[in-house]
Short mmCIF file of C-alpha atoms in Angstrom, two decimals:
data_model
loop_
_atom_site.label_atom_id
_atom_site.label_comp_id
_atom_site.label_asym_id
_atom_site.label_seq_id
_atom_site.Cartn_x
_atom_site.Cartn_y
_atom_site.Cartn_z
CA MET S 1 93.84 114.25 113.59
CA GLU S 2 92.28 111.05 112.32
CA PHE S 3 89.71 109.28 114.49
CA ARG S 4 89.09 105.54 114.40
CA GLN S 5 86.52 103.14 115.76
CA LEU S 6 87.74 101.19 118.78
CA GLY S 7 87.24 97.69 117.46
CA ARG S 8 83.60 96.97 116.78
CA SER S 9 82.40 99.37 119.45
CA GLY S 10 80.82 102.74 118.77
CA LEU S 11 83.65 104.62 120.51
CA LYS S 12 85.93 106.73 118.35
CA ILE S 13 89.45 107.51 119.59
CA SER S 14 92.27 109.59 118.14
CA ALA S 15 94.70 107.63 115.97
CA ILE S 16 97.50 109.03 118.12
CA ALA S 17 96.91 108.75 121.86
CA TYR S 18 98.96 110.38 124.60
CA GLY S 19 100.21 108.10 127.38
CA ASN S 20 101.98 108.93 130.64
CA TRP S 21 103.58 105.60 131.61
CA VAL S 22 107.10 106.77 132.52
CA THR S 23 106.68 110.54 132.43
CA HIS S 24 103.98 112.02 134.66
CA GLY S 25 104.81 111.90 138.33
CA SER S 26 108.35 110.71 137.68
CA GLN S 27 110.50 111.83 134.72
CA ILE S 28 108.99 115.27 134.19
CA ASP S 29 107.58 117.81 136.63
CA GLU S 30 103.94 118.78 136.72
CA GLN S 31 104.40 121.94 134.70
CA GLY S 32 106.09 119.94 131.95
CA ALA S 33 103.35 117.31 132.08
CA ARG S 34 100.66 119.96 131.73
CA ALA S 35 102.48 121.49 128.77
CA CYS S 36 102.60 118.10 127.04
CA VAL S 37 98.91 117.40 127.64
CA HIS S 38 97.95 120.81 126.27
CA ALA S 39 100.22 120.29 123.25
CA ALA S 40 98.44 117.01 122.61
CA LEU S 41 95.07 118.71 122.78
CA ASP S 42 96.29 121.43 120.41
CA GLU S 43 97.21 118.71 117.89
CA GLY S 44 93.75 117.20 118.06
CA ILE S 45 94.68 114.30 120.32
CA THR S 46 91.71 113.54 122.56
CA THR S 47 92.64 110.08 123.85
CA PHE S 48 94.72 109.88 127.03
CA ASP S 49 96.02 106.62 128.45
CA THR S 50 97.26 106.01 131.99
CA ALA S 51 97.13 103.35 134.73
CA ASP S 52 96.60 103.29 138.46
CA ALA S 53 100.06 101.82 139.07
CA TYR S 54 102.01 104.37 137.01
CA ALA S 55 104.32 106.39 139.29
CA ALA S 56 102.67 104.69 142.28
CA THR S 57 99.26 106.25 141.39
CA LYS S 58 100.70 109.76 140.87
CA ALA S 59 100.39 109.61 137.07
CA GLU S 60 96.60 109.53 137.26
CA GLU S 61 96.60 112.54 139.59
CA VAL S 62 98.85 114.55 137.29
CA LEU S 63 96.78 113.70 134.21
CA GLY S 64 93.57 114.59 136.01
CA ARG S 65 94.89 118.00 136.97
CA ALA S 66 96.28 118.62 133.47
CA LEU S 67 92.87 117.89 131.93
CA LYS S 68 90.94 119.97 134.46
CA GLY S 69 88.76 122.49 132.69
CA GLN S 70 88.47 120.46 129.50
CA ARG S 71 85.00 119.49 128.34
CA ARG S 72 84.67 115.93 129.66
CA GLU S 73 82.72 114.76 126.62
CA GLY S 74 85.53 115.98 124.36
CA VAL S 75 88.22 113.62 125.67
CA GLU S 76 88.61 109.88 126.10
CA ILE S 77 90.31 108.83 129.33
CA LEU S 78 91.72 105.32 129.51
CA THR S 79 93.13 103.67 132.62
CA LYS S 80 94.06 100.19 133.86
CA VAL S 81 93.96 97.88 136.86
CA TYR S 82 96.11 94.91 137.94
CA PHE S 83 99.52 95.94 139.28
CA PRO S 84 100.01 96.72 142.99
CA THR S 85 98.69 100.04 144.27
CA GLY S 86 99.28 99.37 147.94
CA PRO S 87 100.92 97.00 150.43
CA GLY S 88 97.98 94.65 151.03
CA ALA S 89 97.43 91.20 149.57
CA ASN S 90 94.30 92.48 147.82
CA ASP S 91 95.90 95.65 146.48
CA ARG S 92 96.72 93.89 143.20
CA GLY S 93 95.30 91.52 140.61
CA LEU S 94 91.86 91.25 139.06
CA SER S 95 89.74 90.11 141.99
CA ARG S 96 86.31 91.64 142.42
CA LYS S 97 87.57 93.44 145.53
CA HIS S 98 90.55 95.01 143.81
CA ILE S 99 88.67 96.00 140.65
CA LEU S 100 85.79 97.69 142.46
CA GLU S 101 88.09 99.47 144.90
CA SER S 102 90.56 100.44 142.19
CA ILE S 103 88.03 102.05 139.86
CA ASN S 104 86.95 104.29 142.73
CA GLY S 105 90.56 105.25 143.43
CA SER S 106 91.24 105.99 139.77
CA LEU S 107 88.15 108.18 139.42
CA LYS S 108 89.11 110.15 142.51
CA ARG S 109 92.67 110.70 141.27
CA LEU S 110 91.55 111.58 137.74
CA GLY S 111 88.87 113.92 139.05
CA CYS S 112 86.08 112.54 136.91
CA GLU S 113 82.88 110.50 137.29
CA TYR S 114 83.74 107.85 134.72
CA VAL S 115 86.53 106.64 132.44
CA ASP S 116 85.89 105.84 128.82
CA LEU S 117 87.87 102.59 128.86
CA TYR S 118 88.86 100.43 131.84
CA GLN S 119 91.53 97.84 131.01
CA ALA S 120 92.87 94.72 132.69
CA HIS S 121 96.57 95.60 132.69
CA ARG S 122 97.61 91.92 132.68
CA PHE S 123 95.88 88.54 133.00
CA ASP S 124 95.41 87.30 136.56
CA PRO S 125 95.78 83.49 136.80
CA THR S 126 94.87 83.57 140.51
CA THR S 127 91.34 84.90 139.95
CA PRO S 128 88.55 83.06 138.11
CA LEU S 129 87.95 84.71 134.75
CA GLU S 130 84.21 84.77 135.48
CA GLU S 131 84.85 86.86 138.62
CA THR S 132 86.95 89.40 136.73
CA LEU S 133 84.48 89.76 133.88
CA ARG S 134 81.50 90.07 136.24
CA ALA S 135 83.29 92.82 138.18
CA PHE S 136 84.11 94.64 134.93
CA ASP S 137 80.47 94.34 133.88
CA ASP S 138 79.38 95.82 137.20
CA VAL S 139 81.78 98.75 136.73
CA VAL S 140 80.11 99.47 133.39
CA ARG S 141 76.59 99.05 134.79
CA GLN S 142 77.46 101.47 137.61
CA GLY S 143 78.44 104.05 134.99
CA LYS S 144 82.05 104.22 136.19
CA ALA S 145 83.45 102.99 132.85
CA LEU S 146 81.87 103.04 129.42
CA TYR S 147 83.88 100.19 127.87
CA VAL S 148 86.29 97.50 129.04
CA GLY S 149 89.45 96.08 127.52
CA VAL S 150 92.62 94.13 128.25
CA SER S 151 96.35 94.65 127.90
CA GLU S 152 99.03 92.07 127.09
CA TRP S 153 96.71 89.08 127.23
CA THR S 154 97.51 86.04 125.08
CA ALA S 155 95.28 84.91 122.25
CA ASP S 156 93.97 82.02 124.36
CA GLN S 157 93.15 84.37 127.24
CA ILE S 158 91.34 86.80 124.96
CA ARG S 159 89.43 83.97 123.29
CA ALA S 160 88.34 82.61 126.65
CA ALA S 161 87.22 86.05 127.83
CA VAL S 162 85.15 86.65 124.70
CA LYS S 163 83.49 83.23 124.99
CA THR S 164 82.84 83.58 128.74
CA ALA S 165 81.40 87.10 128.49
CA ALA S 166 79.05 86.00 125.72
CA ALA S 167 77.90 82.94 127.67
CA MET S 168 77.27 84.99 130.83
CA GLY S 169 75.68 87.95 129.04
CA LEU S 170 78.39 90.34 130.28
CA ASP S 171 79.78 93.50 128.74
CA ARG S 172 82.24 92.46 126.06
CA ILE S 173 85.89 93.37 125.65
CA VAL S 174 86.35 95.98 122.93
CA SER S 175 90.11 96.58 123.05
CA ASN S 176 93.52 95.07 123.58
CA GLN S 177 96.61 97.12 124.46
CA PRO S 178 99.69 95.23 123.23
CA GLN S 179 103.28 96.24 122.67
CA TYR S 180 103.54 96.68 118.90
CA SER S 181 106.19 98.32 116.76
CA LEU S 182 108.47 97.75 113.79
CA LEU S 183 110.72 95.77 116.16
CA GLN S 184 108.10 93.99 118.28
CA ARG S 185 105.52 92.07 116.26
CA ALA S 186 104.56 89.17 118.51
CA ILE S 187 100.84 89.93 118.10
CA GLU S 188 100.76 89.41 114.34
CA GLU S 189 100.49 85.63 114.18
CA GLU S 190 97.58 84.95 116.53
CA ILE S 191 96.30 88.02 118.34
CA LEU S 192 95.64 90.34 115.38
CA PRO S 193 93.62 87.74 113.41
CA LEU S 194 91.64 86.72 116.49
CA CYS S 195 90.83 90.30 117.43
CA ALA S 196 89.79 91.14 113.88
CA GLU S 197 87.40 88.19 114.00
CA VAL S 198 85.77 89.14 117.31
CA GLY S 199 85.84 92.92 116.90
CA ILE S 200 88.58 93.95 119.32
CA GLY S 201 90.69 96.99 118.42
CA GLN S 202 94.38 97.37 119.21
CA ILE S 203 95.72 100.33 121.17
CA ALA S 204 99.44 99.90 120.55
CA TRP S 205 101.89 100.86 123.30
CA SER S 206 105.58 101.56 122.72
CA PRO S 207 105.15 102.03 118.94
CA LEU S 208 108.59 103.70 118.97
CA ALA S 209 110.17 100.74 120.78
CA GLN S 210 110.79 102.86 123.89
CA GLY S 211 112.55 105.49 121.82
CA VAL S 212 114.88 103.21 119.87
CA LEU S 213 113.00 103.84 116.62
CA THR S 214 113.57 107.58 116.92
CA GLY S 215 117.21 106.93 116.01
CA LYS S 216 118.57 108.75 119.07
CA TYR S 217 120.43 105.67 120.35
CA LEU S 218 123.60 105.23 118.30
CA PRO S 219 125.64 102.02 118.08
CA GLY S 220 128.88 102.18 120.01
CA SER S 221 127.88 105.39 121.80
CA PRO S 222 126.54 106.03 125.30
CA PRO S 223 122.81 106.78 125.45
CA PRO S 224 121.80 110.46 125.47
CA GLN S 225 121.56 112.06 128.88
CA GLY S 226 118.03 112.14 130.20
CA SER S 227 116.90 109.27 127.96
CA ARG S 228 115.12 106.18 129.25
CA ALA S 229 118.32 104.17 128.91
CA THR S 230 120.03 106.38 131.52
CA ASP S 231 117.20 106.00 134.00
CA PRO S 232 117.80 103.20 136.57
CA ALA S 233 114.17 102.13 136.39
CA GLY S 234 113.90 102.40 132.62
CA ARG S 235 117.17 100.86 131.47
CA PRO S 236 116.28 97.20 132.25
CA ARG S 237 113.18 97.52 130.08
CA ILE S 238 115.12 98.79 127.09
CA ALA S 239 118.42 96.91 127.41
CA HIS S 240 117.45 94.16 124.97
CA LEU S 241 116.99 96.80 122.25
CA LEU S 242 120.35 98.51 122.79
CA ARG S 243 122.44 95.81 121.12
CA ASP S 244 124.63 97.17 118.32
CA GLU S 245 122.99 94.76 115.89
CA VAL S 246 119.61 96.38 116.52
CA LEU S 247 120.90 99.96 116.63
CA ASP S 248 122.93 99.55 113.42
CA THR S 249 119.87 98.24 111.62
CA VAL S 250 117.57 100.96 112.94
CA GLN S 251 119.94 103.66 111.66
CA LYS S 252 119.33 102.37 108.13
CA LEU S 253 115.74 103.57 108.43
CA GLY S 254 116.91 107.19 108.52
CA PRO S 255 117.51 107.63 104.79
CA VAL S 256 114.29 105.77 103.99
CA ALA S 257 112.30 108.11 106.23
CA ARG S 258 113.94 111.24 104.83
CA GLU S 259 113.23 110.17 101.26
CA ALA S 260 109.57 109.87 102.23
CA GLY S 261 109.64 113.34 103.79
CA LEU S 262 109.38 111.98 107.33
CA ASN S 263 111.55 111.67 110.40
CA MET S 264 112.19 108.22 111.87
CA SER S 265 109.54 108.56 114.57
CA GLN S 266 106.87 109.48 112.04
CA LEU S 267 107.84 106.53 109.85
CA ALA S 268 107.60 104.11 112.78
CA LEU S 269 104.25 105.46 113.94
CA ALA S 270 102.79 105.52 110.45
CA TRP S 271 103.84 101.89 110.00
CA VAL S 272 101.94 100.84 113.15
CA LEU S 273 98.86 102.83 112.14
CA GLN S 274 98.91 101.23 108.69
CA ASN S 275 97.70 97.94 110.22
CA PRO S 276 93.90 97.91 109.87
CA GLY S 277 93.55 96.23 113.28
CA VAL S 278 95.16 99.17 115.09
CA SER S 279 92.76 101.77 116.46
CA SER S 280 95.41 104.00 118.04
CA ALA S 281 99.13 104.24 118.79
CA ILE S 282 100.19 105.63 122.17
CA ILE S 283 103.00 108.14 122.29
CA GLY S 284 104.77 109.43 125.38
CA ALA S 285 106.69 112.67 125.56
CA SER S 286 108.81 114.79 127.84
CA ARG S 287 108.56 117.89 125.61
CA PRO S 288 105.67 119.43 123.64
CA ASP S 289 107.69 119.52 120.40
CA GLN S 290 107.89 115.72 120.44
CA ILE S 291 104.09 115.56 120.43
CA ARG S 292 103.75 118.03 117.60
CA GLN S 293 106.14 116.03 115.41
CA ASN S 294 104.65 112.64 116.22
CA ALA S 295 101.03 113.70 115.81
CA ALA S 296 101.74 114.33 112.13
CA ALA S 297 102.11 110.58 111.60
CA ALA S 298 98.33 110.21 111.76
CA GLU S 299 98.10 111.87 108.35
CA VAL S 300 100.71 109.64 106.67
CA THR S 301 99.98 106.70 104.36
CA LEU S 302 102.93 104.49 103.44
CA ASP S 303 102.85 102.81 100.05
CA ALA S 304 103.44 99.09 99.59
CA ASP S 305 106.97 99.52 98.22
CA LEU S 306 108.03 101.57 101.24
CA MET S 307 106.49 99.03 103.62
CA LYS S 308 108.45 96.25 101.92
CA THR S 309 111.68 98.27 102.01
CA VAL S 310 111.29 98.78 105.75
CA ASP S 311 110.59 95.10 106.36
CA ASP S 312 113.56 94.03 104.27
CA LEU S 313 115.89 96.42 106.10
CA LEU S 314 114.90 95.26 109.59
CA GLY S 315 115.15 91.58 108.74
CA GLY S 316 116.42 89.45 111.62
CA VAL S 317 116.20 92.07 114.39
CA VAL S 318 112.39 91.91 114.47
CA ASN S 319 110.94 89.94 117.38
CA ARG S 320 107.94 87.92 116.22
CA ALA S 321 107.95 85.26 118.90
CA VAL S 322 106.98 86.49 122.36
CA PRO S 323 106.35 89.85 123.99
CA ILE S 324 109.33 91.35 125.84
#
């Protein structure tokens, strides 16, 4: 497994990270979740990403139990705060109250004394940025998180956070977690150049476009049973990618991948990791064999001709405008 610096920080994370957004505590049982976590560890993956809101806080609990017994210094645990974790008006957002209460809840569920990276899951327009950054700084100073980052913030929001933290002498943001894949490239125009300039690393989520880039969704055919597209909660998130125009185009990647000695998932992951601004790509899984196959992408380098071929094939189905 390759390890990369997280932006301009001193933290090294595995190029492939394991995330449990729609799996732990919901799609797969605890035994299956534990098997996937152990498969990830066997492949050299040491970076595990979750969030307090995943599966209504259950995902953190499941991950914590799956990692129990591992040497704490040998893994990097990443979690997030923003989305609702309870019924109260203050059980959401990036207020000082919610951040300081949420980090305590996350640590209890994960069964550890600190997380390696604490991320603002979204931007909170209802809370002063100074309040959010001061609370994050306090979390670091209390030893409950080692680094702080953001997820799905705009370039203007990231720029303002970097400037404000520097002016106030607060702990700086070292990471951004955006949606990034062959099909979703909204970060390329502004966010990637800005982050390269200020030393923020990208931890890409959904690098397989929620499974579409695996090739398992076929044009004109119903989605496979048990896939995200058959899940009532998951289907709305993936519907925009299930158009025949997109699925037809994605199928053309199959021969290209095979010629390179890869499967379609490995090609898609290797493409994301080829960007020098990307520190890690997060994979999810419902079976250990998926992890074993996808982890191999960390060792793949795509040549310039192959990169151009892929770009030419995808053409007009790539979204470069706004995150979806």
